[in-house]
Short mmCIF file of C-alpha atoms in Angstrom, two decimals:
data_model
loop_
_atom_site.label_atom_id
_atom_site.label_comp_id
_atom_site.label_asym_id
_atom_site.label_seq_id
_atom_site.Cartn_x
_atom_site.Cartn_y
_atom_site.Cartn_z
CA MET R 148 0.00 0.00 0.00
CA THR R 149 1.26 3.46 -0.76
CA ALA R 150 1.87 5.35 2.42
CA LEU R 151 -0.47 8.26 2.86
CA LEU R 152 0.80 9.13 6.28
CA GLY R 153 4.40 9.12 7.33
CA ARG R 154 7.12 11.63 6.79
CA ARG R 155 9.72 11.54 4.11
CA HIS R 156 12.31 14.16 4.90
CA GLU R 157 14.62 15.17 7.71
CA CYS R 158 16.54 12.14 8.97
CA GLY R 159 15.21 9.75 6.36
CA SER R 160 11.88 8.33 5.34
CA ASP R 161 9.92 6.18 7.75
CA GLU R 162 10.58 3.22 5.50
CA GLU R 163 14.35 3.72 5.65
CA LEU R 164 14.26 4.27 9.39
CA LEU R 165 12.15 1.19 9.91
CA THR R 166 14.54 -0.97 7.92
CA ARG R 167 17.48 0.40 9.90
CA ALA R 168 15.67 -0.09 13.20
CA GLN R 169 14.91 -3.68 12.27
CA HIS R 170 18.63 -4.20 11.80
CA GLY R 171 19.27 -3.03 15.33
CA ASP R 172 19.96 0.65 14.65
CA ALA R 173 18.81 2.34 17.86
CA ALA R 174 19.32 5.84 16.39
CA ALA R 175 16.82 5.08 13.63
CA LEU R 176 14.31 3.80 16.14
CA GLU R 177 14.84 6.95 18.17
CA VAL R 178 13.90 9.13 15.21
CA LEU R 179 10.69 7.12 14.80
CA TYR R 180 10.11 7.47 18.52
CA ASP R 181 10.56 11.22 18.32
CA ARG R 182 8.10 11.37 15.45
CA TYR R 183 5.34 9.20 16.83
CA GLY R 184 6.02 8.57 20.52
CA SER R 185 4.00 11.47 21.87
CA VAL R 186 1.12 10.83 19.49
CA VAL R 187 0.66 7.22 20.58
CA TYR R 188 1.43 7.97 24.21
CA GLY R 189 -1.25 10.69 24.16
CA LEU R 190 -3.68 8.23 22.57
CA ALA R 191 -2.95 5.49 25.10
CA VAL R 192 -3.24 7.88 28.05
CA ARG R 193 -6.57 9.10 26.77
CA MET R 194 -7.90 5.60 26.18
CA LEU R 195 -6.69 4.09 29.42
CA GLY R 196 -6.15 6.96 31.83
CA ASP R 197 -3.16 5.14 33.28
CA LEU R 198 0.30 6.56 32.60
CA GLU R 199 2.18 3.38 33.44
CA VAL R 200 0.05 1.09 31.30
CA ALA R 201 0.13 3.65 28.50
CA ALA R 202 3.92 3.68 28.65
CA SER R 203 3.99 -0.13 28.51
CA LEU R 204 1.83 -0.19 25.40
CA VAL R 205 4.02 2.37 23.68
CA GLU R 206 7.13 0.43 24.59
CA ASP R 207 5.53 -2.77 23.28
CA ALA R 208 4.55 -1.08 20.03
CA PHE R 209 8.03 0.20 19.32
CA ARG R 210 9.55 -3.11 20.27
CA ALA R 211 7.11 -4.87 17.96
CA VAL R 212 8.11 -2.56 15.14
CA ALA R 213 11.81 -2.95 15.83
CA HIS R 214 11.51 -6.71 15.90
CA GLY R 215 8.81 -6.91 13.30
CA TRP R 216 8.89 -8.76 10.07
CA PRO R 217 8.94 -7.11 6.68
CA ASP R 218 5.53 -5.91 5.63
CA ASP R 219 4.15 -3.25 3.36
CA VAL R 220 2.46 -1.35 6.17
CA SER R 221 4.16 1.89 7.17
CA ALA R 222 5.95 2.29 10.48
CA GLU R 223 3.47 4.91 11.61
CA VAL R 224 0.42 2.79 10.88
CA ARG R 225 2.04 -0.18 12.59
CA ILE R 226 2.85 1.76 15.74
CA VAL R 227 -0.54 3.44 15.98
CA THR R 228 -2.45 0.26 15.15
CA HIS R 229 -0.52 -1.73 17.72
CA VAL R 230 -1.13 0.76 20.53
CA HIS R 231 -4.77 1.20 19.61
CA ARG R 232 -5.59 -2.49 19.46
CA ALA R 233 -3.81 -3.24 22.72
CA ALA R 234 -5.55 -0.33 24.45
CA ILE R 235 -8.94 -1.45 23.14
CA GLU R 236 -8.41 -4.98 24.42
CA LEU R 237 -7.38 -3.72 27.84
CA ARG R 238 -10.38 -1.39 28.02
CA ARG R 239 -12.81 -4.11 27.08
CA GLU R 240 -11.28 -6.49 29.55
CA LYS R 241 -11.99 -4.02 32.32
CA ALA R 242 -15.50 -2.96 31.44
CA ARG R 243 -17.82 -4.68 29.04
CA ALA R 244 -20.19 -1.78 28.66
CA ARG R 245 -19.56 1.80 29.54
CA PRO R 246 -21.79 4.79 29.24
CA VAL R 247 -20.41 7.16 26.66
CA SER R 248 -18.72 10.16 28.15
CA GLU R 249 -18.09 13.07 25.85
CA ARG R 250 -15.92 14.96 28.25
CA GLU R 251 -12.87 14.79 26.01
CA THR R 252 -14.42 14.63 22.61
CA ASP R 253 -14.54 18.31 21.93
CA ALA R 254 -11.26 19.10 23.64
CA ARG R 255 -9.62 19.45 20.30
CA THR R 256 -11.85 21.60 18.17
CA GLU R 257 -8.93 23.25 16.42
CA TYR R 258 -7.15 21.06 13.95
CA PRO R 259 -4.00 22.99 13.20
CA GLU R 260 -2.29 22.69 9.88
CA GLY R 261 0.97 20.87 10.00
CA THR R 262 0.49 17.19 9.45
CA ARG R 263 -1.37 15.35 6.79
CA ALA R 264 -3.47 13.58 9.36
CA LEU R 265 -4.67 16.83 10.92
CA ARG R 266 -5.30 18.49 7.58
CA ALA R 267 -7.35 15.50 6.52
CA LEU R 268 -9.25 15.37 9.81
CA SER R 269 -10.23 18.99 9.43
CA ARG R 270 -12.00 18.10 6.18
CA VAL R 271 -14.25 15.46 7.71
CA PRO R 272 -17.73 16.79 8.45
CA GLY R 273 -18.04 17.74 12.11
CA ASP R 274 -20.65 15.18 13.17
CA GLN R 275 -18.81 12.34 11.52
CA ARG R 276 -15.52 13.47 12.98
CA LYS R 277 -17.03 13.55 16.44
CA LEU R 278 -18.30 10.00 16.04
CA LEU R 279 -15.01 8.78 14.63
CA VAL R 280 -13.12 10.32 17.54
CA LEU R 281 -15.50 8.80 20.09
CA ALA R 282 -15.10 5.41 18.45
CA TYR R 283 -11.36 5.49 17.88
CA CYS R 284 -9.85 7.73 20.54
CA ASP R 285 -12.28 6.90 23.32
CA GLY R 286 -12.74 3.29 22.30
CA TYR R 287 -16.52 3.11 22.17
CA THR R 288 -18.21 0.42 20.14
CA ILE R 289 -20.89 1.10 17.59
CA ASP R 290 -23.42 -0.37 20.03
CA GLU R 291 -22.37 1.98 22.81
CA LEU R 292 -22.55 4.98 20.51
CA ALA R 293 -25.95 3.95 19.18
CA GLU R 294 -27.30 3.70 22.69
CA HIS R 295 -25.83 7.02 23.72
CA PHE R 296 -27.21 8.91 20.76
CA ALA R 297 -30.47 6.94 20.75
CA GLU R 298 -29.94 6.10 17.10
CA PRO R 299 -30.26 2.80 15.28
CA ARG R 300 -26.88 1.12 15.18
CA GLU R 301 -27.12 0.96 11.39
CA ALA R 302 -27.21 4.76 11.29
CA VAL R 303 -24.12 4.98 13.48
CA GLY R 304 -22.37 2.36 11.34
CA ARG R 305 -23.19 4.34 8.21
CA GLU R 306 -21.93 7.58 9.68
CA LEU R 307 -18.70 5.94 10.75
CA ARG R 308 -18.24 4.43 7.34
CA ASP R 309 -18.96 7.73 5.59
CA GLY R 310 -16.60 9.49 7.96
CA MET R 311 -13.86 6.98 7.23
CA LEU R 312 -14.44 7.45 3.51
CA SER R 313 -14.18 11.22 3.88
CA LEU R 314 -11.02 10.90 5.91
CA ARG R 315 -9.49 8.47 3.45
CA GLU R 316 -10.40 10.71 0.55
CA ALA R 317 -8.91 13.75 2.26
CA LEU R 318 -5.68 11.84 2.93
CA VAL R 319 -5.47 10.70 -0.68
CA ASN R 320 -6.16 14.20 -2.02
CA ASP R 321 -3.66 15.72 0.36
CA ALA R 322 -1.00 13.24 -0.67
CA ALA R 323 -1.68 14.03 -4.34
CA GLN R 324 -1.43 17.77 -3.71
CA GLY R 325 1.76 17.31 -1.72
CA ARG R 326 3.29 15.52 -4.64
CA SER R 327 2.41 18.20 -7.12
CA ARG R 328 3.70 20.90 -4.76
CA SER R 329 7.18 19.52 -4.30
CA ALA R 330 8.91 17.65 -7.04
CA ASP R 331 11.64 16.35 -4.76
CA VAL R 332 9.40 14.03 -2.86
CA GLU R 333 10.46 10.54 -3.68
CA SER R 334 8.94 9.26 -6.86
CA ARG R 335 5.53 7.77 -6.52
CA PRO R 336 2.86 6.95 -9.05
CA ALA R 337 1.53 10.17 -10.49
CA ARG R 338 -1.98 9.16 -9.66
CA GLN R 339 -2.67 7.31 -6.53
CA ARG R 340 -4.99 4.39 -6.92
CA LEU R 341 -8.00 4.94 -4.79
CA PRO R 342 -9.33 1.57 -3.80
CA LEU R 343 -12.38 3.08 -2.22
CA THR R 344 -14.99 5.13 -3.86
CA HIS R 345 -18.20 6.33 -2.40
CA GLY R 346 -20.09 4.61 -5.15
CA ARG R 347 -18.74 1.16 -4.39
CA LEU R 348 -19.24 1.18 -0.70
CA ARG R 349 -22.26 3.34 -0.28
CA ILE R 350 -25.23 1.12 0.08
CA ARG R 351 -27.99 3.61 0.21
CA ARG R 352 -27.91 7.30 0.66
CA VAL R 353 -29.11 8.32 4.04
CA PRO R 354 -31.83 10.94 3.71
CA SER R 355 -30.24 14.18 4.76
CA GLY R 356 -32.51 14.50 7.77
CA ASP R 357 -31.16 11.28 9.22
CA ARG R 358 -27.57 12.25 8.79
CA GLN R 359 -27.60 14.54 11.78
CA LEU R 360 -27.00 12.50 14.86
CA ARG R 361 -29.00 13.76 17.72
CA GLY R 362 -27.09 14.81 20.76
CA GLY R 363 -29.40 12.81 23.00
CA GLY R 364 -28.09 11.62 26.31
CA ARG R 365 -25.65 14.43 26.66
CA THR R 366 -25.66 15.92 30.10
CA MET J 267 -26.62 -9.09 3.69
CA GLU J 268 -23.36 -8.85 1.81
CA ASP J 269 -23.63 -5.10 1.69
CA LEU J 270 -24.27 -4.95 5.40
CA ILE J 271 -21.21 -6.95 6.14
CA HIS J 272 -19.13 -4.71 3.91
CA GLN J 273 -20.29 -1.84 6.02
CA SER J 274 -18.56 -3.48 8.94
CA ALA J 275 -15.19 -2.71 7.37
CA ALA J 276 -15.09 0.78 8.84
CA GLY J 277 -16.15 -0.48 12.24
CA TRP J 278 -13.51 -3.16 12.12
CA ALA J 279 -10.74 -0.74 11.17
CA LEU J 280 -11.85 1.46 14.07
CA ASN J 281 -11.90 -1.52 16.45
CA ALA J 282 -15.49 -0.51 17.16
CA LEU J 283 -17.30 -3.78 16.50
CA SER J 284 -18.59 -5.91 19.34
CA ASP J 285 -16.73 -9.17 19.92
CA ASP J 286 -19.38 -11.20 18.11
CA GLU J 287 -19.52 -8.85 15.15
CA GLU J 288 -15.77 -8.81 14.98
CA ARG J 289 -15.61 -12.60 14.88
CA ALA J 290 -18.27 -12.73 12.20
CA TYR J 291 -16.60 -10.04 10.16
CA GLU J 292 -13.16 -11.61 10.39
CA ALA J 293 -14.60 -14.91 9.20
CA HIS J 294 -15.99 -13.02 6.22
CA LEU J 295 -12.79 -11.03 5.76
CA ALA J 296 -10.77 -14.19 5.45
CA VAL J 297 -12.56 -15.06 2.23
CA CYS J 298 -13.56 -11.68 0.77
CA GLY J 299 -11.01 -9.93 -1.39
CA ARG J 300 -13.08 -6.78 -1.61
CA CYS J 301 -13.24 -6.46 2.15
CA GLN J 302 -9.50 -7.08 2.47
CA GLU J 303 -8.89 -4.23 0.06
CA THR J 304 -11.32 -2.04 1.93
CA VAL J 305 -9.90 -2.59 5.39
CA ALA J 306 -6.37 -2.09 4.10
CA ALA J 307 -7.44 1.28 2.75
CA PHE J 308 -9.15 2.14 6.04
CA ALA J 309 -6.10 1.25 8.13
CA GLU J 310 -4.31 4.50 7.40
CA ALA J 311 -7.45 6.55 7.87
CA ALA J 312 -7.88 4.95 11.28
CA ALA J 313 -4.27 5.69 12.22
CA ALA J 314 -4.79 9.33 11.25
CA LEU J 315 -7.42 9.54 13.99
CA ALA J 316 -4.69 9.16 16.59
CA TYR J 317 -3.89 12.80 15.83
CA ALA J 318 -7.28 13.91 17.04
CA THR J 319 -5.92 13.40 20.54
CA GLU J 320 -3.52 15.95 21.96
CA PRO J 321 -0.02 14.47 21.86
CA VAL J 322 1.52 13.95 25.29
CA PRO J 323 5.29 13.89 25.66
CA PRO J 324 6.15 10.54 27.20
CA PRO J 325 8.40 10.40 30.26
CA GLU J 326 12.09 10.37 29.46
CA ARG J 327 12.55 6.92 30.95
CA LEU J 328 10.24 5.53 28.25
CA ARG J 329 12.72 6.65 25.62
CA ARG J 330 15.42 4.60 27.30
CA ARG J 331 13.16 1.59 27.53
CA VAL J 332 12.20 1.84 23.87
CA LEU J 333 15.80 2.23 22.73
CA ALA J 334 16.91 -0.68 24.84
CA ALA J 335 14.20 -2.68 23.10
CA ALA J 336 15.88 -2.06 19.75
CA SER J 337 18.85 -4.16 20.73
CA ARG J 338 17.44 -6.74 23.06
CA GLU J 339 14.22 -8.38 23.98
CA ARG J 340 12.60 -8.38 27.37
CA ALA J 341 9.66 -10.07 28.99
CA THR J 342 6.30 -8.72 28.01
CA VAL J 343 4.22 -7.53 30.90
CA ILE J 344 0.81 -7.34 29.31
CA THR J 345 -0.86 -10.30 27.71
CA LEU J 346 -3.82 -9.75 25.47
CA ARG J 347 -6.99 -11.66 25.92
CA PRO J 348 -7.24 -14.29 23.22
CA ARG J 349 -10.15 -13.24 21.08
CA TRP J 350 -10.49 -16.45 19.19
CA ALA J 351 -11.66 -19.75 20.43
CA TYR J 352 -12.22 -21.30 17.11
CA PRO J 353 -13.55 -24.73 16.36
CA VAL J 354 -11.79 -26.10 13.34
CA ALA J 355 -14.18 -28.18 11.38
CA ALA J 356 -11.55 -30.33 9.81
CA ALA J 357 -9.53 -30.90 12.94
CA ALA J 358 -10.25 -34.57 13.34
CA ALA J 359 -9.59 -35.35 9.71
CA VAL J 360 -6.39 -33.41 9.79
CA ALA J 361 -5.15 -35.19 12.87
CA ALA J 362 -5.88 -38.56 11.35
CA LEU J 363 -4.25 -37.66 8.09
CA ALA J 364 -1.23 -36.26 9.85
CA ALA J 365 -0.48 -39.68 11.17
CA VAL J 366 -0.39 -41.06 7.66
CA GLY J 367 2.68 -39.09 6.81
CA LEU J 368 2.99 -35.44 6.21
CA GLY J 369 4.16 -35.48 2.64
CA LEU J 370 1.48 -37.83 1.41
CA TRP J 371 -1.11 -36.12 3.43
CA ALA J 372 -0.42 -32.66 2.05
CA GLU J 373 -0.47 -34.05 -1.49
CA SER J 374 -3.72 -35.87 -0.94
CA LEU J 375 -5.36 -32.71 0.32
CA ARG J 376 -4.08 -30.65 -2.53
CA SER J 377 -5.35 -33.05 -5.12
CA ASP J 378 -8.69 -33.71 -3.51
CA PRO J 379 -11.24 -31.76 -5.54
CA VAL J 380 -14.00 -32.31 -3.01
CA SER J 381 -12.08 -31.12 -0.02
CA SER J 382 -12.42 -27.48 0.91
CA LEU J 383 -9.13 -27.67 2.72
CA GLN J 384 -5.96 -26.15 1.44
CA ALA J 385 -2.55 -27.37 2.55
CA LEU J 386 0.36 -24.98 2.39
CA PRO J 387 3.95 -26.06 2.83
CA LEU J 388 6.08 -24.72 5.66
CA ARG J 389 9.35 -22.94 5.12
CA GLY J 390 11.92 -23.92 7.72
CA ALA J 391 10.20 -26.98 9.11
CA GLN J 392 8.54 -30.18 8.04
CA GLY J 393 4.79 -30.04 7.92
CA ALA J 394 1.94 -27.99 6.55
CA LEU J 395 -0.55 -25.32 7.37
CA VAL J 396 -4.05 -26.54 6.63
CA LEU J 397 -6.67 -23.92 5.92
CA GLY J 398 -10.40 -24.17 5.78
CA GLN J 399 -12.44 -21.94 3.53
CA ARG J 400 -12.91 -19.26 6.14
CA GLY J 401 -9.27 -19.17 7.11
CA GLU J 402 -9.61 -21.52 10.08
CA ALA J 403 -6.23 -23.09 10.38
CA THR J 404 -4.45 -26.11 11.71
CA LEU J 405 -0.70 -26.26 11.82
CA VAL J 406 0.88 -29.67 11.58
CA VAL J 407 4.59 -29.75 12.18
CA SER J 408 6.96 -32.57 12.90
CA GLY J 409 10.59 -33.00 13.78
CA LEU J 410 10.82 -29.86 15.87
CA ARG J 411 13.11 -29.78 18.83
CA ARG J 412 11.32 -29.29 22.12
CA ALA J 413 11.38 -25.60 23.05
CA PRO J 414 14.27 -24.93 25.47
CA ALA J 415 13.42 -24.87 29.19
CA GLY J 416 11.63 -21.68 30.15
CA THR J 417 10.52 -21.02 26.59
CA THR J 418 7.65 -21.98 24.33
CA TYR J 419 6.85 -21.95 20.66
CA GLU J 420 4.34 -19.27 19.80
CA ILE J 421 2.27 -19.13 16.63
CA TRP J 422 1.57 -15.76 15.03
CA VAL J 423 -0.77 -14.59 12.33
CA MET J 424 0.91 -11.65 10.63
CA ARG J 425 -1.27 -9.09 8.97
CA ARG J 426 -1.96 -5.39 8.94
CA GLY J 427 1.62 -4.92 9.98
CA SER J 428 1.22 -6.57 13.30
CA ALA J 429 1.52 -10.03 14.71
CA GLN J 430 -1.46 -11.58 16.43
CA ALA J 431 -0.73 -14.39 18.84
CA ALA J 432 -2.47 -17.56 17.70
CA GLY J 433 -1.36 -20.15 20.23
CA LEU J 434 1.48 -21.69 22.20
CA PHE J 435 3.01 -25.14 22.05
CA GLU J 436 5.99 -26.95 23.44
CA GLY J 437 7.01 -28.94 20.40
CA ALA J 438 7.61 -32.04 22.52
CA ALA J 439 5.53 -34.37 20.37
CA LYS J 440 7.01 -36.03 17.32
CA THR J 441 4.23 -34.46 15.30
CA SER J 442 2.29 -31.54 16.73
CA THR J 443 -1.21 -30.82 15.45
CA LEU J 444 -2.16 -27.32 16.50
CA HIS J 445 -5.43 -25.56 15.93
CA LEU J 446 -4.82 -21.84 15.66
CA ASN J 447 -7.05 -19.77 17.86
CA ARG J 448 -7.56 -17.14 15.22
CA LEU J 449 -8.32 -17.07 11.51
CA VAL J 450 -5.66 -16.72 8.85
CA PRO J 451 -6.95 -14.22 6.30
CA ARG J 452 -5.73 -14.11 2.73
CA GLY J 453 -2.55 -12.17 2.30
CA SER J 454 -1.33 -12.92 5.79
CA PHE J 455 1.23 -15.40 6.92
CA VAL J 456 1.77 -17.65 9.83
CA GLY J 457 5.06 -17.76 11.65
CA VAL J 458 6.34 -19.50 14.71
CA THR J 459 8.87 -18.02 17.11
CA ILE J 460 10.42 -19.10 20.37
CA GLU J 461 9.16 -17.01 23.25
CA ARG J 462 9.50 -16.90 26.98
CA ALA J 463 7.25 -19.41 28.74
CA GLY J 464 3.70 -18.07 28.85
CA GLY J 465 4.08 -16.35 25.51
CA SER J 466 4.70 -12.77 24.43
CA LEU J 467 2.62 -9.94 23.13
CA HIS J 468 4.54 -9.95 19.86
CA PRO J 469 7.33 -11.93 18.24
CA SER J 470 10.67 -11.27 19.90
CA GLY J 471 12.84 -12.68 17.16
CA PRO J 472 12.89 -14.08 13.67
CA PRO J 473 10.51 -16.93 12.93
CA VAL J 474 11.69 -20.49 13.25
CA PHE J 475 9.43 -21.37 10.35
CA THR J 476 6.65 -19.73 8.33
CA SER J 477 3.89 -20.39 5.86
CA SER J 478 2.14 -17.79 3.80
CA ARG J 479 -1.40 -17.68 2.59
CA ALA J 480 -1.59 -16.30 -0.93
#
């Protein structure tokens, strides 16, 4: 898969750093750690609320990457995916069902320019972004979100899917623009293949009235 | 129904499905090329969501721990709950066939037009990985040395850039027949490493042997 995230300059591309780290180069791993450590630590702290456990998950993720096997998934996606999955499993072990708390959801209303991920996030419609953040960053299941918003779970599932499509599309567009802006970015196919289109995945258009999730249950 | 299950791709990439839905979807994912393509495309979108959380600088001692991890391996403190307890339909047949002789057995499976099983050779060991249609898997391996004292063999399903633990075994038997506790989707591969007794969260070294699913 062509990397949409990741960084390609400074001390080397993520791919180069990952290869070096997998050959025991601690300096290369340190650059990756400097790039992504605080992002995944912040995510783990938010999901688990426990600094020690969060640190363990981050350590595990970097160790997994350093000792990982060759794969076509980028270092960043590997690290984030590892931390997220481990945090989700720990959360669900502790509590099978939790009432949704939105205390943190709106903490980050500003999405500053600077990284591709944030630029792309800022292009996802607000309601969908809120749901995506509750699902991903706070670890709520579709069922929990459906109950909280008093919506059918199918509606929540559709919103999440549409939000993911928007986010994916924004990432792909951003990557394409980045390439046309700077010619020195390492050579990549001129046109990125977009394996997802709205047309292929969209099952039925939600009438526009249903697309607004009610804020029910919010106190 | 098919469309509904495709809709689960986003939920799966977000880790937002319930356990039952996740199991059902992964069973589907193992055999659906379109879904595999979809979830691969969603993986990066999901990772981008990590940036919606304010980054927090980790404590300095974590840097030292991470860097130490680059050069050596340490015990893993957190074990993940196994999410798969998977009945393998063909288990009994596989076990019986295994006794017949691994080479013959793998050939007979491959050439059996009625069988829905697929036998893949191992690289680095004698045996085969037997797959059912949904990716349910049984590993048959023989001639392994028993794992050294204080260690165990651990089976991994590698996909999405991460290794998922799929079972432990000691390798004491002449021929070990091992039912993996998770599915092996297309495009992933199975590897076996030696880990500290009790197993690890992720592989700590290169695989002893592997088998890939095309």
